[in-house]
Amino acid sequence: MVSGKEFRNTLKKPLPNAKETDKSCRVVPAFTIQAFQKGTCVNPPPKCNAFKEVEPKGGKKFRMNYKRGNLPIALEAKGGKVSWKADVNKLDFHYYLPMFFEGLCETENPYKLFAQQGIHDMLTHGGQKIFPCIPQLIIPIKDALKTKNKEVMCSTLKVLQHLVRAGDMIGEALVPYYRQILPTLNLFKEKNGN
């Protein structure tokens, strides 16, 4: 049997498996009166996760359009190449080019391959048909950049380079949309990785 005094002394001792706590500092929330009291430490702010990858808002529109058969593109059985069901020069660029740009968010094959190859072929053969479509392309480009997925962002930047080189005055036509495209890139300007 243990006396009351011995029992109280054992309560003051830490348990053998317990973590050591710093009794000189009590954690309190920031911007309160408690923060001015002696022996307190301010709770750090939560992390903002600015570089966290985000799912695209619109979901997988490109995937849905491909499964419905709305896209005039297919995968060849041999070689894994992409073939067109219709002539690229005769396509309605106002309808199909924004659809393919929605596929920039895709990370899974074959959808990623279809989107990138479709954009490449349409920009290569588009000529003057691309310029009127630029306002429709801004939102898919912005959504692709907002995913903050490095692979998606790199492919989107390559597509932007190809878009600017695809025709005259396209680079100048993108200037009013810089406010929508550049903020996400501003986050990554200090990143040095390739």
PDB file of C-alpha atoms in Angstrom:
ATOM      1  CA  MET A   1       0.000   0.000   0.000  1.00  0.00           C
ATOM      2  CA  VAL A   2       1.262   3.454  -1.001  1.00  0.00           C
ATOM      3  CA  SER A   3       0.791   6.488   1.175  1.00  0.00           C
ATOM      4  CA  GLY A   4      -0.917   9.614  -0.113  1.00  0.00           C
ATOM      5  CA  LYS A   5       2.318  11.614  -0.193  1.00  0.00           C
ATOM      6  CA  GLU A   6       4.144   8.996  -2.296  1.00  0.00           C
ATOM      7  CA  PHE A   7       1.173   8.745  -4.660  1.00  0.00           C
ATOM      8  CA  ARG A   8       1.172  12.506  -5.247  1.00  0.00           C
ATOM      9  CA  ASN A   9       4.930  12.460  -5.936  1.00  0.00           C
ATOM     10  CA  THR A  10       4.481   9.767  -8.613  1.00  0.00           C
ATOM     11  CA  LEU A  11       1.878  11.942 -10.338  1.00  0.00           C
ATOM     12  CA  LYS A  12       4.453  14.687 -10.797  1.00  0.00           C
ATOM     13  CA  LYS A  13       6.947  12.348 -12.501  1.00  0.00           C
ATOM     14  CA  PRO A  14       6.590  11.829 -16.265  1.00  0.00           C
ATOM     15  CA  LEU A  15       5.664   8.429 -17.578  1.00  0.00           C
ATOM     16  CA  PRO A  16       8.602   6.429 -18.985  1.00  0.00           C
ATOM     17  CA  ASN A  17       7.132   6.372 -22.549  1.00  0.00           C
ATOM     18  CA  ALA A  18       5.789   9.934 -22.535  1.00  0.00           C
ATOM     19  CA  LYS A  19       7.265  12.612 -24.805  1.00  0.00           C
ATOM     20  CA  GLU A  20       9.113  15.395 -23.086  1.00  0.00           C
ATOM     21  CA  THR A  21       7.219  18.659 -23.202  1.00  0.00           C
ATOM     22  CA  ASP A  22       8.682  22.115 -22.902  1.00  0.00           C
ATOM     23  CA  LYS A  23       6.837  23.616 -19.942  1.00  0.00           C
ATOM     24  CA  SER A  24       8.351  27.028 -20.548  1.00  0.00           C
ATOM     25  CA  CYS A  25       6.091  27.647 -23.545  1.00  0.00           C
ATOM     26  CA  ARG A  26       2.313  27.283 -23.836  1.00  0.00           C
ATOM     27  CA  VAL A  27       0.931  27.388 -27.410  1.00  0.00           C
ATOM     28  CA  VAL A  28      -1.844  29.955 -27.934  1.00  0.00           C
ATOM     29  CA  PRO A  29      -3.693  31.214 -31.035  1.00  0.00           C
ATOM     30  CA  ALA A  30      -2.259  34.202 -32.867  1.00  0.00           C
ATOM     31  CA  PHE A  31      -3.703  37.737 -32.612  1.00  0.00           C
ATOM     32  CA  THR A  32      -5.263  37.219 -29.173  1.00  0.00           C
ATOM     33  CA  ILE A  33      -4.644  38.714 -25.728  1.00  0.00           C
ATOM     34  CA  GLN A  34      -3.096  35.389 -24.680  1.00  0.00           C
ATOM     35  CA  ALA A  35      -0.232  35.979 -27.106  1.00  0.00           C
ATOM     36  CA  PHE A  36       1.008  38.820 -24.837  1.00  0.00           C
ATOM     37  CA  GLN A  37       1.109  36.646 -21.698  1.00  0.00           C
ATOM     38  CA  LYS A  38       4.340  35.298 -20.241  1.00  0.00           C
ATOM     39  CA  GLY A  39       5.348  31.741 -21.069  1.00  0.00           C
ATOM     40  CA  THR A  40       3.330  31.505 -24.288  1.00  0.00           C
ATOM     41  CA  CYS A  41       4.244  30.743 -27.897  1.00  0.00           C
ATOM     42  CA  VAL A  42       2.084  31.742 -30.836  1.00  0.00           C
ATOM     43  CA  ASN A  43       0.602  28.964 -32.956  1.00  0.00           C
ATOM     44  CA  PRO A  44       2.133  29.121 -36.482  1.00  0.00           C
ATOM     45  CA  PRO A  45      -0.164  29.932 -39.416  1.00  0.00           C
ATOM     46  CA  PRO A  46      -1.490  27.063 -41.539  1.00  0.00           C
ATOM     47  CA  LYS A  47       0.262  26.204 -44.795  1.00  0.00           C
ATOM     48  CA  CYS A  48      -1.325  27.599 -47.940  1.00  0.00           C
ATOM     49  CA  ASN A  49      -0.191  24.759 -50.263  1.00  0.00           C
ATOM     50  CA  ALA A  50       0.395  27.101 -53.191  1.00  0.00           C
ATOM     51  CA  PHE A  51       2.182  24.396 -55.180  1.00  0.00           C
ATOM     52  CA  LYS A  52      -0.303  21.607 -54.471  1.00  0.00           C
ATOM     53  CA  GLU A  53      -1.648  19.917 -57.604  1.00  0.00           C
ATOM     54  CA  VAL A  54      -5.348  20.553 -58.241  1.00  0.00           C
ATOM     55  CA  GLU A  55      -7.923  18.558 -60.206  1.00  0.00           C
ATOM     56  CA  PRO A  56      -9.316  20.531 -63.150  1.00  0.00           C
ATOM     57  CA  LYS A  57     -12.685  22.205 -62.464  1.00  0.00           C
ATOM     58  CA  GLY A  58     -14.453  21.064 -65.606  1.00  0.00           C
ATOM     59  CA  GLY A  59     -13.636  17.422 -65.034  1.00  0.00           C
ATOM     60  CA  LYS A  60     -12.643  15.344 -67.991  1.00  0.00           C
ATOM     61  CA  LYS A  61     -14.588  16.942 -70.857  1.00  0.00           C
ATOM     62  CA  PHE A  62     -12.094  15.768 -73.460  1.00  0.00           C
ATOM     63  CA  ARG A  63     -12.361  12.168 -72.292  1.00  0.00           C
ATOM     64  CA  MET A  64     -16.156  12.366 -72.382  1.00  0.00           C
ATOM     65  CA  ASN A  65     -16.130  13.794 -75.925  1.00  0.00           C
ATOM     66  CA  TYR A  66     -13.771  11.067 -77.108  1.00  0.00           C
ATOM     67  CA  LYS A  67     -15.887   8.284 -75.615  1.00  0.00           C
ATOM     68  CA  ARG A  68     -18.997   9.734 -77.279  1.00  0.00           C
ATOM     69  CA  GLY A  69     -17.224   9.720 -80.630  1.00  0.00           C
ATOM     70  CA  ASN A  70     -17.338  13.513 -81.045  1.00  0.00           C
ATOM     71  CA  LEU A  71     -13.650  13.726 -81.989  1.00  0.00           C
ATOM     72  CA  PRO A  72     -12.511  12.785 -85.517  1.00  0.00           C
ATOM     73  CA  ILE A  73      -9.397  11.027 -84.243  1.00  0.00           C
ATOM     74  CA  ALA A  74      -8.497   7.391 -83.557  1.00  0.00           C
ATOM     75  CA  LEU A  75      -5.549   5.260 -82.519  1.00  0.00           C
ATOM     76  CA  GLU A  76      -4.047   3.030 -85.192  1.00  0.00           C
ATOM     77  CA  ALA A  77      -3.777  -0.643 -84.277  1.00  0.00           C
ATOM     78  CA  LYS A  78      -0.131  -0.906 -85.258  1.00  0.00           C
ATOM     79  CA  GLY A  79       2.525   1.498 -84.121  1.00  0.00           C
ATOM     80  CA  GLY A  80       0.317   3.430 -81.676  1.00  0.00           C
ATOM     81  CA  LYS A  81      -0.011   6.364 -84.050  1.00  0.00           C
ATOM     82  CA  VAL A  82      -2.935   8.748 -84.261  1.00  0.00           C
ATOM     83  CA  SER A  83      -5.058   8.810 -87.405  1.00  0.00           C
ATOM     84  CA  TRP A  84      -7.687  11.339 -88.429  1.00  0.00           C
ATOM     85  CA  LYS A  85     -11.155  10.232 -89.554  1.00  0.00           C
ATOM     86  CA  ALA A  86     -11.578  13.466 -91.525  1.00  0.00           C
ATOM     87  CA  ASP A  87      -9.253  15.827 -93.343  1.00  0.00           C
ATOM     88  CA  VAL A  88      -7.668  18.243 -90.851  1.00  0.00           C
ATOM     89  CA  ASN A  89      -7.937  21.171 -93.259  1.00  0.00           C
ATOM     90  CA  LYS A  90     -11.715  20.724 -93.584  1.00  0.00           C
ATOM     91  CA  LEU A  91     -12.471  20.601 -89.847  1.00  0.00           C
ATOM     92  CA  ASP A  92     -14.464  23.310 -88.069  1.00  0.00           C
ATOM     93  CA  PHE A  93     -11.719  24.912 -85.979  1.00  0.00           C
ATOM     94  CA  HIS A  94     -14.194  26.878 -83.831  1.00  0.00           C
ATOM     95  CA  TYR A  95     -15.685  23.582 -82.684  1.00  0.00           C
ATOM     96  CA  TYR A  96     -12.753  21.146 -82.523  1.00  0.00           C
ATOM     97  CA  LEU A  97      -9.734  23.244 -81.503  1.00  0.00           C
ATOM     98  CA  PRO A  98     -11.170  24.254 -78.074  1.00  0.00           C
ATOM     99  CA  MET A  99     -12.150  20.597 -77.545  1.00  0.00           C
ATOM    100  CA  PHE A 100      -8.590  19.456 -78.076  1.00  0.00           C
ATOM    101  CA  PHE A 101      -7.269  22.241 -75.832  1.00  0.00           C
ATOM    102  CA  GLU A 102      -9.525  20.920 -73.036  1.00  0.00           C
ATOM    103  CA  GLY A 103      -7.482  17.732 -73.299  1.00  0.00           C
ATOM    104  CA  LEU A 104      -4.336  19.511 -72.097  1.00  0.00           C
ATOM    105  CA  CYS A 105      -5.353  18.601 -68.517  1.00  0.00           C
ATOM    106  CA  GLU A 106      -5.240  14.876 -69.305  1.00  0.00           C
ATOM    107  CA  THR A 107      -2.440  12.844 -67.740  1.00  0.00           C
ATOM    108  CA  GLU A 108      -3.504   9.349 -68.835  1.00  0.00           C
ATOM    109  CA  ASN A 109      -2.808   7.754 -72.164  1.00  0.00           C
ATOM    110  CA  PRO A 110      -4.288   7.538 -74.821  1.00  0.00           C
ATOM    111  CA  TYR A 111      -6.223  10.753 -74.027  1.00  0.00           C
ATOM    112  CA  LYS A 112      -3.054  12.760 -73.460  1.00  0.00           C
ATOM    113  CA  LEU A 113      -1.645  11.520 -76.776  1.00  0.00           C
ATOM    114  CA  PHE A 114      -4.883  12.335 -78.621  1.00  0.00           C
ATOM    115  CA  ALA A 115      -5.032  15.862 -77.211  1.00  0.00           C
ATOM    116  CA  GLN A 116      -1.396  16.725 -77.887  1.00  0.00           C
ATOM    117  CA  GLN A 117      -1.288  15.183 -81.354  1.00  0.00           C
ATOM    118  CA  GLY A 118      -4.650  16.713 -82.284  1.00  0.00           C
ATOM    119  CA  ILE A 119      -3.509  20.179 -81.208  1.00  0.00           C
ATOM    120  CA  HIS A 120      -0.195  19.761 -83.031  1.00  0.00           C
ATOM    121  CA  ASP A 121      -1.856  18.706 -86.288  1.00  0.00           C
ATOM    122  CA  MET A 122      -4.526  21.406 -86.133  1.00  0.00           C
ATOM    123  CA  LEU A 123      -1.992  24.153 -85.384  1.00  0.00           C
ATOM    124  CA  THR A 124       0.271  22.902 -88.159  1.00  0.00           C
ATOM    125  CA  HIS A 125      -2.480  22.818 -90.798  1.00  0.00           C
ATOM    126  CA  GLY A 126      -4.694  25.616 -89.435  1.00  0.00           C
ATOM    127  CA  GLY A 127      -3.155  28.746 -90.890  1.00  0.00           C
ATOM    128  CA  GLN A 128      -5.635  31.643 -90.779  1.00  0.00           C
ATOM    129  CA  LYS A 129      -8.378  29.519 -89.151  1.00  0.00           C
ATOM    130  CA  ILE A 130      -6.616  29.617 -85.764  1.00  0.00           C
ATOM    131  CA  PHE A 131      -6.698  33.380 -85.150  1.00  0.00           C
ATOM    132  CA  PRO A 132     -10.504  33.714 -84.638  1.00  0.00           C
ATOM    133  CA  CYS A 133     -10.479  30.797 -82.150  1.00  0.00           C
ATOM    134  CA  ILE A 134      -8.045  32.362 -79.660  1.00  0.00           C
ATOM    135  CA  PRO A 135     -10.671  33.682 -77.168  1.00  0.00           C
ATOM    136  CA  GLN A 136     -12.122  30.163 -76.907  1.00  0.00           C
ATOM    137  CA  LEU A 137      -8.687  28.686 -76.154  1.00  0.00           C
ATOM    138  CA  ILE A 138      -7.868  30.876 -73.156  1.00  0.00           C
ATOM    139  CA  ILE A 139     -10.053  29.105 -70.569  1.00  0.00           C
ATOM    140  CA  PRO A 140      -8.728  25.599 -71.381  1.00  0.00           C
ATOM    141  CA  ILE A 141      -5.159  26.942 -71.258  1.00  0.00           C
ATOM    142  CA  LYS A 142      -5.844  28.642 -67.918  1.00  0.00           C
ATOM    143  CA  ASP A 143      -7.426  25.465 -66.498  1.00  0.00           C
ATOM    144  CA  ALA A 144      -4.457  23.370 -67.620  1.00  0.00           C
ATOM    145  CA  LEU A 145      -2.000  25.748 -65.955  1.00  0.00           C
ATOM    146  CA  LYS A 146      -4.064  25.886 -62.748  1.00  0.00           C
ATOM    147  CA  THR A 147      -3.653  22.132 -62.226  1.00  0.00           C
ATOM    148  CA  LYS A 148      -0.046  22.906 -61.168  1.00  0.00           C
ATOM    149  CA  ASN A 149       0.937  19.463 -62.428  1.00  0.00           C
ATOM    150  CA  LYS A 150       4.469  19.841 -63.812  1.00  0.00           C
ATOM    151  CA  GLU A 151       3.876  17.477 -66.720  1.00  0.00           C
ATOM    152  CA  VAL A 152       0.649  19.248 -67.722  1.00  0.00           C
ATOM    153  CA  MET A 153       2.201  22.701 -67.347  1.00  0.00           C
ATOM    154  CA  CYS A 154       5.210  21.789 -69.513  1.00  0.00           C
ATOM    155  CA  SER A 155       3.015  20.395 -72.279  1.00  0.00           C
ATOM    156  CA  THR A 156       0.769  23.484 -72.071  1.00  0.00           C
ATOM    157  CA  LEU A 157       3.752  25.821 -72.428  1.00  0.00           C
ATOM    158  CA  LYS A 158       4.964  23.854 -75.456  1.00  0.00           C
ATOM    159  CA  VAL A 159       1.490  24.160 -76.979  1.00  0.00           C
ATOM    160  CA  LEU A 160       1.538  27.924 -76.304  1.00  0.00           C
ATOM    161  CA  GLN A 161       4.868  28.175 -78.122  1.00  0.00           C
ATOM    162  CA  HIS A 162       3.453  26.255 -81.067  1.00  0.00           C
ATOM    163  CA  LEU A 163       0.294  28.399 -81.005  1.00  0.00           C
ATOM    164  CA  VAL A 164       2.294  31.634 -81.216  1.00  0.00           C
ATOM    165  CA  ARG A 165       4.349  30.292 -84.129  1.00  0.00           C
ATOM    166  CA  ALA A 166       1.269  28.940 -85.951  1.00  0.00           C
ATOM    167  CA  GLY A 167       0.186  32.198 -87.546  1.00  0.00           C
ATOM    168  CA  ASP A 168       0.674  35.922 -87.860  1.00  0.00           C
ATOM    169  CA  MET A 169      -0.665  38.206 -85.120  1.00  0.00           C
ATOM    170  CA  ILE A 170      -1.459  35.294 -82.755  1.00  0.00           C
ATOM    171  CA  GLY A 171       1.169  36.442 -80.243  1.00  0.00           C
ATOM    172  CA  GLU A 172      -0.313  39.942 -80.231  1.00  0.00           C
ATOM    173  CA  ALA A 173      -3.807  38.504 -79.867  1.00  0.00           C
ATOM    174  CA  LEU A 174      -2.741  36.718 -76.658  1.00  0.00           C
ATOM    175  CA  VAL A 175      -1.591  39.954 -74.955  1.00  0.00           C
ATOM    176  CA  PRO A 176      -5.050  40.914 -73.571  1.00  0.00           C
ATOM    177  CA  TYR A 177      -5.285  37.458 -71.971  1.00  0.00           C
ATOM    178  CA  TYR A 178      -1.966  37.619 -70.100  1.00  0.00           C
ATOM    179  CA  ARG A 179      -3.846  38.486 -66.902  1.00  0.00           C
ATOM    180  CA  GLN A 180      -5.503  35.077 -67.046  1.00  0.00           C
ATOM    181  CA  ILE A 181      -2.520  33.014 -68.183  1.00  0.00           C
ATOM    182  CA  LEU A 182       0.443  34.463 -66.280  1.00  0.00           C
ATOM    183  CA  PRO A 183      -0.557  34.356 -62.551  1.00  0.00           C
ATOM    184  CA  THR A 184      -0.025  30.598 -62.272  1.00  0.00           C
ATOM    185  CA  LEU A 185       3.302  30.857 -64.059  1.00  0.00           C
ATOM    186  CA  ASN A 186       4.296  33.622 -61.624  1.00  0.00           C
ATOM    187  CA  LEU A 187       4.207  31.058 -58.789  1.00  0.00           C
ATOM    188  CA  PHE A 188       6.755  28.877 -60.541  1.00  0.00           C
ATOM    189  CA  LYS A 189       9.183  31.529 -61.798  1.00  0.00           C
ATOM    190  CA  GLU A 190      11.569  30.892 -58.889  1.00  0.00           C
ATOM    191  CA  LYS A 191      11.531  27.115 -59.390  1.00  0.00           C
ATOM    192  CA  ASN A 192      14.769  26.048 -60.999  1.00  0.00           C
ATOM    193  CA  GLY A 193      13.932  22.438 -61.909  1.00  0.00           C
ATOM    194  CA  ASN A 194      13.423  21.382 -65.490  1.00  0.00           C
TER     195      ASN A 194
END
